[in-house]
């Protein structure tokens, strides 16, 4: 039931930069609802990575950054590290659903 | 520090009711929204519903007819009931706090629920 679309996977070598897109519509991201990002390491609960489009919670490295434009948002990881290998999800609010929506999820592979 | 812990049966029979509790420590339940999220095996995250300390709730329309979320501020926990479960309801169930900008800033570790006879 995901209404936010993400690429299934992205890959990069250690030290490289990767980006993950999150595409929504006029009832969620395009309606000016903020976007948040979560990192889910294997076998663990998701962890808040970016909130309010581009803000990092305390303790999150500045290698992670978020942006939003129109009906889409992006998460960038610079200086990719082996420990960044995880699933990443975007999340927003949808006025048509009157509730929260998640992205389809993206697996980041560190080559 | 803020901690959330899910508890409840790991195995539920088809057509029965799934019941989980989330115990909150390190912060008051009052003044926040609290949420249930689930993740089927190998799949993505799905919002189930949320509740404010007053007891006001919002449910995912796809589950609304089967879901009840309640809160007990004195006991510092909130609960989920999902009725008439099927195998499609199997997965890891998470509780979380709704924080800044409606992000989910604190999560429980999750509890695996399997629906099977």
GROMACS .gro file of C-alpha atoms in nm:
model
  228
    1UNK     CA    1   0.000   0.000   0.000
    2UNK     CA    2   0.308   0.226  -0.028
    3UNK     CA    3   0.224   0.552  -0.200
    4UNK     CA    4   0.582   0.679  -0.196
    5UNK     CA    5   0.808   0.518  -0.457
    6UNK     CA    6   1.176   0.446  -0.401
    7UNK     CA    7   1.429   0.253  -0.611
    8UNK     CA    8   1.463  -0.107  -0.488
    9UNK     CA    9   1.837  -0.079  -0.449
   10UNK     CA   10   2.137   0.147  -0.495
   11UNK     CA   11   2.502   0.052  -0.478
   12UNK     CA   12   2.829   0.229  -0.426
   13UNK     CA   13   3.188   0.170  -0.332
   14UNK     CA   14   3.325   0.283   0.003
   15UNK     CA   15   3.384   0.658  -0.001
   16UNK     CA   16   3.141   0.725  -0.284
   17UNK     CA   17   2.818   0.925  -0.278
   18UNK     CA   18   2.480   0.764  -0.332
   19UNK     CA   19   2.135   0.915  -0.347
   20UNK     CA   20   1.793   0.763  -0.286
   21UNK     CA   21   1.484   0.921  -0.437
   22UNK     CA   22   1.135   0.921  -0.287
   23UNK     CA   23   0.859   1.011  -0.531
   24UNK     CA   24   0.515   1.106  -0.409
   25UNK     CA   25   0.219   1.304  -0.534
   26UNK     CA   26   0.008   1.613  -0.478
   27UNK     CA   27  -0.160   1.459  -0.175
   28UNK     CA   28   0.159   1.398   0.023
   29UNK     CA   29   0.504   1.539  -0.055
   30UNK     CA   30   0.362   1.778  -0.314
   31UNK     CA   31   0.113   1.909  -0.058
   32UNK     CA   32   0.402   2.044   0.148
   33UNK     CA   33   0.398   1.769   0.407
   34UNK     CA   34   0.745   1.711   0.542
   35UNK     CA   35   0.950   1.402   0.464
   36UNK     CA   36   1.143   1.189   0.710
   37UNK     CA   37   1.396   0.915   0.649
   38UNK     CA   38   1.470   0.597   0.844
   39UNK     CA   39   1.759   0.353   0.838
   40UNK     CA   40   1.686  -0.011   0.913
   41UNK     CA   41   1.989  -0.229   0.976
   42UNK     CA   42   1.934  -0.604   0.929
   43UNK     CA   43   1.721  -0.753   1.205
   44UNK     CA   44   1.666  -0.426   1.386
   45UNK     CA   45   1.397  -0.161   1.423
   46UNK     CA   46   1.405   0.142   1.195
   47UNK     CA   47   1.598   0.442   1.325
   48UNK     CA   48   1.514   0.805   1.250
   49UNK     CA   49   1.785   0.941   1.021
   50UNK     CA   50   1.643   1.268   0.884
   51UNK     CA   51   1.337   1.460   1.000
   52UNK     CA   52   1.160   1.762   0.860
   53UNK     CA   53   1.308   1.713   0.511
   54UNK     CA   54   1.666   1.794   0.604
   55UNK     CA   55   1.731   1.786   0.978
   56UNK     CA   56   1.954   1.532   1.148
   57UNK     CA   57   1.876   1.404   1.498
   58UNK     CA   58   2.158   1.421   1.747
   59UNK     CA   59   2.415   1.151   1.679
   60UNK     CA   60   2.346   1.107   1.308
   61UNK     CA   61   2.662   1.173   1.107
   62UNK     CA   62   2.661   1.469   0.868
   63UNK     CA   63   2.736   1.223   0.586
   64UNK     CA   64   2.359   1.187   0.569
   65UNK     CA   65   2.157   1.472   0.419
   66UNK     CA   66   1.803   1.518   0.297
   67UNK     CA   67   1.628   1.747   0.054
   68UNK     CA   68   1.285   1.797  -0.095
   69UNK     CA   69   1.157   1.953  -0.415
   70UNK     CA   70   0.807   1.944  -0.557
   71UNK     CA   71   0.660   1.597  -0.522
   72UNK     CA   72   0.992   1.426  -0.448
   73UNK     CA   73   1.254   1.403  -0.179
   74UNK     CA   74   1.607   1.266  -0.171
   75UNK     CA   75   1.846   1.118   0.079
   76UNK     CA   76   2.217   1.148   0.008
   77UNK     CA   77   2.493   0.951   0.172
   78UNK     CA   78   2.844   1.083   0.115
   79UNK     CA   79   3.162   0.901   0.208
   80UNK     CA   80   2.978   0.569   0.196
   81UNK     CA   81   3.086   0.322   0.465
   82UNK     CA   82   3.032  -0.051   0.508
   83UNK     CA   83   2.813   0.017   0.812
   84UNK     CA   84   2.569   0.211   0.590
   85UNK     CA   85   2.454  -0.112   0.427
   86UNK     CA   86   2.088  -0.119   0.527
   87UNK     CA   87   1.733  -0.055   0.412
   88UNK     CA   88   1.620   0.307   0.393
   89UNK     CA   89   1.261   0.430   0.402
   90UNK     CA   90   1.107   0.770   0.343
   91UNK     CA   91   0.787   0.868   0.524
   92UNK     CA   92   0.535   1.148   0.501
   93UNK     CA   93   0.168   1.226   0.554
   94UNK     CA   94  -0.102   1.179   0.293
   95UNK     CA   95  -0.416   1.393   0.292
   96UNK     CA   96  -0.610   1.149   0.073
   97UNK     CA   97  -0.538   0.864   0.314
   98UNK     CA   98  -0.558   1.094   0.616
   99UNK     CA   99  -0.262   0.911   0.758
  100UNK     CA  100   0.105   0.833   0.743
  101UNK     CA  101   0.268   0.674   0.442
  102UNK     CA  102   0.602   0.507   0.387
  103UNK     CA  103   0.818   0.462   0.084
  104UNK     CA  104   0.870   0.123  -0.075
  105UNK     CA  105   1.219   0.102   0.073
  106UNK     CA  106   1.568   0.102  -0.079
  107UNK     CA  107   1.846  -0.142  -0.005
  108UNK     CA  108   2.188   0.025  -0.003
  109UNK     CA  109   2.468  -0.210  -0.101
  110UNK     CA  110   2.829  -0.119  -0.027
  111UNK     CA  111   3.046  -0.285  -0.289
  112UNK     CA  112   1.644   0.761   2.807
  113UNK     CA  113   1.322   0.698   2.618
  114UNK     CA  114   1.248   0.330   2.573
  115UNK     CA  115   0.954   0.144   2.424
  116UNK     CA  116   0.894  -0.228   2.461
  117UNK     CA  117   0.634  -0.435   2.280
  118UNK     CA  118   0.485  -0.742   2.443
  119UNK     CA  119   0.224  -1.000   2.355
  120UNK     CA  120   0.173  -1.345   2.206
  121UNK     CA  121   0.400  -1.442   1.920
  122UNK     CA  122   0.147  -1.684   1.775
  123UNK     CA  123  -0.217  -1.611   1.700
  124UNK     CA  124  -0.471  -1.842   1.536
  125UNK     CA  125  -0.654  -1.732   1.221
  126UNK     CA  126  -0.981  -1.546   1.289
  127UNK     CA  127  -0.871  -1.461   1.643
  128UNK     CA  128  -0.762  -1.124   1.784
  129UNK     CA  129  -0.401  -1.009   1.798
  130UNK     CA  130  -0.328  -0.813   2.116
  131UNK     CA  131  -0.007  -0.623   2.185
  132UNK     CA  132   0.104  -0.375   2.449
  133UNK     CA  133   0.375  -0.111   2.428
  134UNK     CA  134   0.528  -0.005   2.759
  135UNK     CA  135   0.688   0.338   2.765
  136UNK     CA  136   0.968   0.440   2.999
  137UNK     CA  137   1.189   0.744   3.033
  138UNK     CA  138   0.921   0.989   2.921
  139UNK     CA  139   0.561   1.069   3.001
  140UNK     CA  140   0.295   0.937   2.765
  141UNK     CA  141   0.114   1.266   2.808
  142UNK     CA  142   0.162   1.527   2.540
  143UNK     CA  143   0.258   1.292   2.261
  144UNK     CA  144   0.102   1.082   1.988
  145UNK     CA  145   0.195   0.713   1.989
  146UNK     CA  146   0.184   0.485   1.690
  147UNK     CA  147   0.176   0.122   1.576
  148UNK     CA  148   0.356   0.015   1.260
  149UNK     CA  149   0.398  -0.331   1.111
  150UNK     CA  150   0.633  -0.498   0.866
  151UNK     CA  151   0.544  -0.825   0.690
  152UNK     CA  152   0.839  -1.061   0.643
  153UNK     CA  153   1.071  -0.926   0.377
  154UNK     CA  154   0.845  -0.629   0.303
  155UNK     CA  155   0.811  -0.262   0.383
  156UNK     CA  156   0.659  -0.062   0.667
  157UNK     CA  157   0.287   0.000   0.711
  158UNK     CA  158   0.120   0.249   0.944
  159UNK     CA  159  -0.155   0.081   1.149
  160UNK     CA  160  -0.282   0.368   1.359
  161UNK     CA  161  -0.199   0.619   1.627
  162UNK     CA  162  -0.334   0.757   1.953
  163UNK     CA  163  -0.298   1.075   2.160
  164UNK     CA  164  -0.283   1.076   2.537
  165UNK     CA  165  -0.648   1.187   2.542
  166UNK     CA  166  -0.746   0.865   2.369
  167UNK     CA  167  -0.813   1.024   2.030
  168UNK     CA  168  -0.726   0.775   1.755
  169UNK     CA  169  -0.662   0.761   1.382
  170UNK     CA  170  -0.652   0.434   1.193
  171UNK     CA  171  -0.530   0.320   0.853
  172UNK     CA  172  -0.848   0.298   0.641
  173UNK     CA  173  -0.743  -0.044   0.512
  174UNK     CA  174  -0.743  -0.180   0.869
  175UNK     CA  175  -0.994   0.050   1.039
  176UNK     CA  176  -1.273  -0.206   1.071
  177UNK     CA  177  -1.046  -0.444   1.262
  178UNK     CA  178  -0.821  -0.217   1.471
  179UNK     CA  179  -0.855  -0.073   1.817
  180UNK     CA  180  -0.578   0.127   1.985
  181UNK     CA  181  -0.608   0.236   2.346
  182UNK     CA  182  -0.388   0.414   2.600
  183UNK     CA  183  -0.344   0.389   2.976
  184UNK     CA  184  -0.145   0.690   3.086
  185UNK     CA  185  -0.136   0.579   3.449
  186UNK     CA  186   0.023   0.251   3.354
  187UNK     CA  187   0.244   0.413   3.090
  188UNK     CA  188   0.138   0.187   2.809
  189UNK     CA  189  -0.071   0.180   2.497
  190UNK     CA  190  -0.221  -0.121   2.326
  191UNK     CA  191  -0.319  -0.263   1.989
  192UNK     CA  192  -0.597  -0.504   1.909
  193UNK     CA  193  -0.641  -0.642   1.558
  194UNK     CA  194  -0.938  -0.871   1.509
  195UNK     CA  195  -1.015  -1.147   1.258
  196UNK     CA  196  -0.650  -1.198   1.171
  197UNK     CA  197  -0.527  -1.395   0.872
  198UNK     CA  198  -0.182  -1.504   0.758
  199UNK     CA  199  -0.148  -1.166   0.586
  200UNK     CA  200  -0.132  -1.006   0.930
  201UNK     CA  201   0.188  -1.191   1.019
  202UNK     CA  202   0.499  -0.981   1.063
  203UNK     CA  203   0.695  -0.765   1.302
  204UNK     CA  204   0.488  -0.512   1.492
  205UNK     CA  205   0.654  -0.195   1.617
  206UNK     CA  206   0.538   0.077   1.852
  207UNK     CA  207   0.689   0.423   1.827
  208UNK     CA  208   0.656   0.782   1.946
  209UNK     CA  209   0.550   1.061   1.713
  210UNK     CA  210   0.802   1.341   1.750
  211UNK     CA  211   0.910   1.656   1.567
  212UNK     CA  212   0.723   1.719   1.244
  213UNK     CA  213   0.536   1.392   1.289
  214UNK     CA  214   0.851   1.187   1.255
  215UNK     CA  215   0.879   0.864   1.453
  216UNK     CA  216   1.171   0.935   1.681
  217UNK     CA  217   1.172   0.646   1.925
  218UNK     CA  218   1.088   0.287   1.837
  219UNK     CA  219   1.045  -0.038   2.022
  220UNK     CA  220   1.259  -0.331   1.916
  221UNK     CA  221   0.958  -0.493   1.749
  222UNK     CA  222   0.778  -0.818   1.816
  223UNK     CA  223   0.719  -1.094   1.563
  224UNK     CA  224   0.362  -1.214   1.536
  225UNK     CA  225   0.278  -1.522   1.333
  226UNK     CA  226  -0.079  -1.606   1.239
  227UNK     CA  227  -0.111  -1.980   1.207
  228UNK     CA  228  -0.324  -2.264   1.331
   0.00000   0.00000   0.00000
